[in-house]
Short mmCIF file of N, CA and C in Angstrom, two decimals:
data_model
loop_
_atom_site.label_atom_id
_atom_site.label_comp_id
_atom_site.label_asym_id
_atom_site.label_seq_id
_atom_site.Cartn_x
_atom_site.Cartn_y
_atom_site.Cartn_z
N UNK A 117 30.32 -30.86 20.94
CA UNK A 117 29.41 -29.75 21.09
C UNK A 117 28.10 -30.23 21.72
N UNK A 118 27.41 -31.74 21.59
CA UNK A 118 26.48 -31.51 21.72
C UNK A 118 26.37 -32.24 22.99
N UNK A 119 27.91 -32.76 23.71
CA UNK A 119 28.02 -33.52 25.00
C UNK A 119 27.85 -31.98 25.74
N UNK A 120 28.37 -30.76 25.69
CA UNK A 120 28.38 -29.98 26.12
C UNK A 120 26.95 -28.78 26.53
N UNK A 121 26.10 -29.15 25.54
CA UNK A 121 24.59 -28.75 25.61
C UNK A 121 23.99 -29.53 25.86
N UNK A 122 24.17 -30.94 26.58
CA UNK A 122 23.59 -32.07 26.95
C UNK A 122 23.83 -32.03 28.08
N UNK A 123 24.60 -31.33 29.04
CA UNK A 123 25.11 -31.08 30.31
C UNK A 123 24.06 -30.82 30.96
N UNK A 124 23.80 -31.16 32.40
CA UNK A 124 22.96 -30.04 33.40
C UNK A 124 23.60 -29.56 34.11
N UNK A 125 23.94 -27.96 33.89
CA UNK A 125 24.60 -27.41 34.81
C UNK A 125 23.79 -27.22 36.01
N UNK A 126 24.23 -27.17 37.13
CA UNK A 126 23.56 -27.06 38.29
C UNK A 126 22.75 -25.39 38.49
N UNK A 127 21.96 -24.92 39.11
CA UNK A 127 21.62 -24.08 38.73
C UNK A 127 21.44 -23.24 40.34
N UNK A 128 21.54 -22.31 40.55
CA UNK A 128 21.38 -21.53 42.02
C UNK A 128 19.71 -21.44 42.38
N UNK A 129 19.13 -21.38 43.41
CA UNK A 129 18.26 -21.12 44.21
C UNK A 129 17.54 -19.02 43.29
N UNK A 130 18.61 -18.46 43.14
CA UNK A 130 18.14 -17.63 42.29
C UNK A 130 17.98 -17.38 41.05
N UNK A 131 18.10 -18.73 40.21
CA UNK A 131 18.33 -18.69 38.72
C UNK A 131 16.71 -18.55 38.10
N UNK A 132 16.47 -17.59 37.08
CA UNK A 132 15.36 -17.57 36.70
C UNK A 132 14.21 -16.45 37.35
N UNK A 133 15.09 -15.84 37.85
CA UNK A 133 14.06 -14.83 39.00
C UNK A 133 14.24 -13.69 38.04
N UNK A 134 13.34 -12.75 38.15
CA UNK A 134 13.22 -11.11 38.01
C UNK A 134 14.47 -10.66 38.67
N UNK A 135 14.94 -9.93 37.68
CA UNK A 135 15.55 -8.86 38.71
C UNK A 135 14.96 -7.60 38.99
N UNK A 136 15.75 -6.33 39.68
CA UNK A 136 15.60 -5.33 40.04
C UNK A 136 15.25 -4.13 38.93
N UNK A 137 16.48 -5.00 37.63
CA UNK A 137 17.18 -4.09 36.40
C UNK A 137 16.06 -4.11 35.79
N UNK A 138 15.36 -5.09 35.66
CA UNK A 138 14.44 -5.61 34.71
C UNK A 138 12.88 -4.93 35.03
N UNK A 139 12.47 -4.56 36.49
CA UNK A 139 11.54 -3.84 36.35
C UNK A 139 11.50 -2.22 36.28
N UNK A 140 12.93 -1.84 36.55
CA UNK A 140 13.51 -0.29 36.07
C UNK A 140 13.48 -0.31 34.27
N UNK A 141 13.83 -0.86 33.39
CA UNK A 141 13.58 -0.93 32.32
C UNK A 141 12.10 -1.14 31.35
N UNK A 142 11.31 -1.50 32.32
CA UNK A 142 9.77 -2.08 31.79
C UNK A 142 9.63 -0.35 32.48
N UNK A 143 9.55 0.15 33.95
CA UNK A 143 9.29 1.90 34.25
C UNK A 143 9.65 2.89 33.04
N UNK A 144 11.21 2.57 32.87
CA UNK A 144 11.39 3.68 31.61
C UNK A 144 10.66 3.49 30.39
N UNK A 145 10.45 1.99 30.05
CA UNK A 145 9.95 2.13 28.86
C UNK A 145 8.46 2.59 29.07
N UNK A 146 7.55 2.92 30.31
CA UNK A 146 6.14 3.16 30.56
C UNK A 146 6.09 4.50 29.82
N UNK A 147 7.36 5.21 31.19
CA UNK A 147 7.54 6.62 31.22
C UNK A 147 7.49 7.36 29.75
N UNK A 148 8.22 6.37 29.14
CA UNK A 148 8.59 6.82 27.41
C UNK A 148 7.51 7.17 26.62
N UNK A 149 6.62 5.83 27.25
CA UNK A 149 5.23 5.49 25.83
C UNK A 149 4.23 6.76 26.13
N UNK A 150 4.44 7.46 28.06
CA UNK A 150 2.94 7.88 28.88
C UNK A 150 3.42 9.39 27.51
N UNK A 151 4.98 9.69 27.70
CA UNK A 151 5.08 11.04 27.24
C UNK A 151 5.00 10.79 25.90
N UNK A 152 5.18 10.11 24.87
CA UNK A 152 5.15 9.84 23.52
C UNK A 152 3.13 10.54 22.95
N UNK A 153 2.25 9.15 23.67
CA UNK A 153 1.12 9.97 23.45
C UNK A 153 0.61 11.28 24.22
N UNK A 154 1.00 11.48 25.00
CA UNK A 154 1.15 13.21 25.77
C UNK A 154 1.03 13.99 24.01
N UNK A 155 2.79 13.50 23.94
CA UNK A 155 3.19 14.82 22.70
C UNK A 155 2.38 14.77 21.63
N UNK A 156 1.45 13.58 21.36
CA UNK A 156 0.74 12.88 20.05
C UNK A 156 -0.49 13.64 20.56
N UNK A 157 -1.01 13.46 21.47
CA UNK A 157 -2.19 14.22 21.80
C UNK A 157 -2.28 15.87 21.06
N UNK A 158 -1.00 16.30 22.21
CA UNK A 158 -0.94 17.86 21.82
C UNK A 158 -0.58 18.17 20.49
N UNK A 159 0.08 17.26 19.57
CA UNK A 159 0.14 17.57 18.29
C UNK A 159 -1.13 17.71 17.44
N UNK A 160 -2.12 16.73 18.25
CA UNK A 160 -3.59 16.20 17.27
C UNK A 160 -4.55 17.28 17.38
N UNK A 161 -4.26 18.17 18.52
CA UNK A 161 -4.84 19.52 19.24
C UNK A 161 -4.71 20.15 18.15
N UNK A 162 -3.58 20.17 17.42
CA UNK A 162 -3.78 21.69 16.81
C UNK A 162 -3.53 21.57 15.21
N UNK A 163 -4.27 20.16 14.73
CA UNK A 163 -4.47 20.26 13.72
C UNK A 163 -6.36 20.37 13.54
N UNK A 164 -6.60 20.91 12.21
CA UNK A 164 -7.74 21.63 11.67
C UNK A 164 -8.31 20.49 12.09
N UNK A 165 -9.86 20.84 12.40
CA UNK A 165 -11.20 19.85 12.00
C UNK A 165 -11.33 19.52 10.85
N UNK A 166 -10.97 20.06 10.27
CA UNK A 166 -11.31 19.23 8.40
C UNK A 166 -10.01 20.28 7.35
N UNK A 167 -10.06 19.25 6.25
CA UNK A 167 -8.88 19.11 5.22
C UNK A 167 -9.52 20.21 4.26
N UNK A 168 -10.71 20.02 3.88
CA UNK A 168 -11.74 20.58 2.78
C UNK A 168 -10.64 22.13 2.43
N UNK A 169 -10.56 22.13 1.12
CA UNK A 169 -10.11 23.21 0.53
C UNK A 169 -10.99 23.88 0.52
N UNK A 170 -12.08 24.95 1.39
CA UNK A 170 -13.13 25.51 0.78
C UNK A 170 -12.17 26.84 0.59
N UNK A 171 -11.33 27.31 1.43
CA UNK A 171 -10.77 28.81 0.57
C UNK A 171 -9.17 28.42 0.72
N UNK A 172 -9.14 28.00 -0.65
CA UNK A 172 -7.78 27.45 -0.90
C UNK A 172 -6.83 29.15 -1.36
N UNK A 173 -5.69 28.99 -0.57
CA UNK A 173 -4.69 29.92 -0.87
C UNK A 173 -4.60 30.40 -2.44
N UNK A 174 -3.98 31.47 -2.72
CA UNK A 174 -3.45 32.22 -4.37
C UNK A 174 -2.89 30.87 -4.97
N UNK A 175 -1.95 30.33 -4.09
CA UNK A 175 -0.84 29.23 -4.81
C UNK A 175 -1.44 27.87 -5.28
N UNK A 176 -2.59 27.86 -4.17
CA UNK A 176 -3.17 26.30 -4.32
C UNK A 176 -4.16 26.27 -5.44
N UNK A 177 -4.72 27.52 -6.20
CA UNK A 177 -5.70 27.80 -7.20
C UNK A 177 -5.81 26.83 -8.41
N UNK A 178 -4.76 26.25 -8.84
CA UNK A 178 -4.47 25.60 -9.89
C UNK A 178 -4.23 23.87 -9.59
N UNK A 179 -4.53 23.89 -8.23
CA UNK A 179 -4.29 22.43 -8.23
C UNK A 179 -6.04 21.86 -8.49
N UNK A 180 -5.76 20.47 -8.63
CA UNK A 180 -7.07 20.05 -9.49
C UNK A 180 -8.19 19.51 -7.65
N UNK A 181 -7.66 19.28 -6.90
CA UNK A 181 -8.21 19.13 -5.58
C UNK A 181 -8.99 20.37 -5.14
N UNK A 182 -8.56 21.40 -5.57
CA UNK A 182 -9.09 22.44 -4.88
C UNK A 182 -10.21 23.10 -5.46
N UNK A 183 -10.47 22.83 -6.72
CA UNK A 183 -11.30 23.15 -7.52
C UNK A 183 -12.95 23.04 -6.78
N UNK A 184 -14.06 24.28 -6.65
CA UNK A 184 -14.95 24.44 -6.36
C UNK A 184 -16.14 23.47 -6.83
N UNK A 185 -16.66 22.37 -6.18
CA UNK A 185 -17.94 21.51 -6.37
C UNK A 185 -17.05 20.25 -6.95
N UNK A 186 -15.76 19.81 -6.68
CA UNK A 186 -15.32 18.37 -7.00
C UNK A 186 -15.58 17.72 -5.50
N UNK A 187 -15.74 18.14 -4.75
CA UNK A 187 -15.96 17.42 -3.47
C UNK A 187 -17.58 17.99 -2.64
N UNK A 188 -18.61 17.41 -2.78
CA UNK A 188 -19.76 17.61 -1.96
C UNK A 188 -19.58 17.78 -0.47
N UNK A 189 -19.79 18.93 0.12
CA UNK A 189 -19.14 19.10 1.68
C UNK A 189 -20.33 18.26 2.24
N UNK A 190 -21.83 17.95 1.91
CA UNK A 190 -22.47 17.57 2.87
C UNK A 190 -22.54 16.15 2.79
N UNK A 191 -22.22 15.36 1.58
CA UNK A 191 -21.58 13.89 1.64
C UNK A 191 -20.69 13.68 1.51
N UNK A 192 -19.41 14.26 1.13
CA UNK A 192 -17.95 13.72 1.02
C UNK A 192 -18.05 13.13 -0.44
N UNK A 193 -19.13 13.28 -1.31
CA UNK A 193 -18.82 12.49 -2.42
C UNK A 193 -18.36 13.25 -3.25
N UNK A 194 -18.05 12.71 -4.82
CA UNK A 194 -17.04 13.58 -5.47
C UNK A 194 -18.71 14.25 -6.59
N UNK A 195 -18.32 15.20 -7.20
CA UNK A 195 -19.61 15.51 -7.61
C UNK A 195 -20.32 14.84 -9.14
N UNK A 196 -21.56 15.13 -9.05
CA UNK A 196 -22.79 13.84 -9.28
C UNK A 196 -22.43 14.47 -10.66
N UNK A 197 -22.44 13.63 -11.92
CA UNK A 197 -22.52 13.79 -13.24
C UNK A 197 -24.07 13.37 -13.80
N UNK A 198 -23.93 13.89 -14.88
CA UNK A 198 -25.50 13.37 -15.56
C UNK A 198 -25.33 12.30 -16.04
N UNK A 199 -26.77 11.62 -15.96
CA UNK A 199 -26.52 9.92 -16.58
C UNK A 199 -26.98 9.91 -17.60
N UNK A 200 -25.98 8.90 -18.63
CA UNK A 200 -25.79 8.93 -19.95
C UNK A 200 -27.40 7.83 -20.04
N UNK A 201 -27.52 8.19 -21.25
CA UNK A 201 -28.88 7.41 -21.58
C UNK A 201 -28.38 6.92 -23.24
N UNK A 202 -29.13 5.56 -22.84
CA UNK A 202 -28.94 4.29 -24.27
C UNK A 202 -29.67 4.73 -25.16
#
């Protein structure tokens, strides 16, 4: 086995070159990625500017996220408790 991978096979004047196949396959895969973020774009279009439950649906009433003043809209923080004193 290893007289056989110890060989130098002789090699052609074109061995090691690019082919033709090979830059048609690098095109499709361009073509693939240009339309992939295309569709990612137009998907990102038509989601909301913001998550904020401010008028949460009948159904969503009872979840604990949606609840009125757990989230401060003008800092994102969760809301301020009173501080305990020693």
């Amino acid at each position: 086995m290893l007289v056989y991978l110890a060989q130098n096979t002789p090699t052609g004047p074109e061995f090691g070159k690019a082919s033709p196949l090979g830059l048609l396959v690098i095109l499709i895969l361009l073509a693939g990625t240009v339309l992939l973020v295309r569709s990612m774009n137009k998907h990102l279009k038509g989601l909301p500017e913001t998550f904020e439950p401010e008028h949460p649906e009948p159904d969503q009433k009872a979840d604990e996220g949606t609840e009125p003043g757990a989230i401060e809209p003008e800092t994102g923080k969760g809301a301020t408790e009173t501080p305990k004193t020693e």
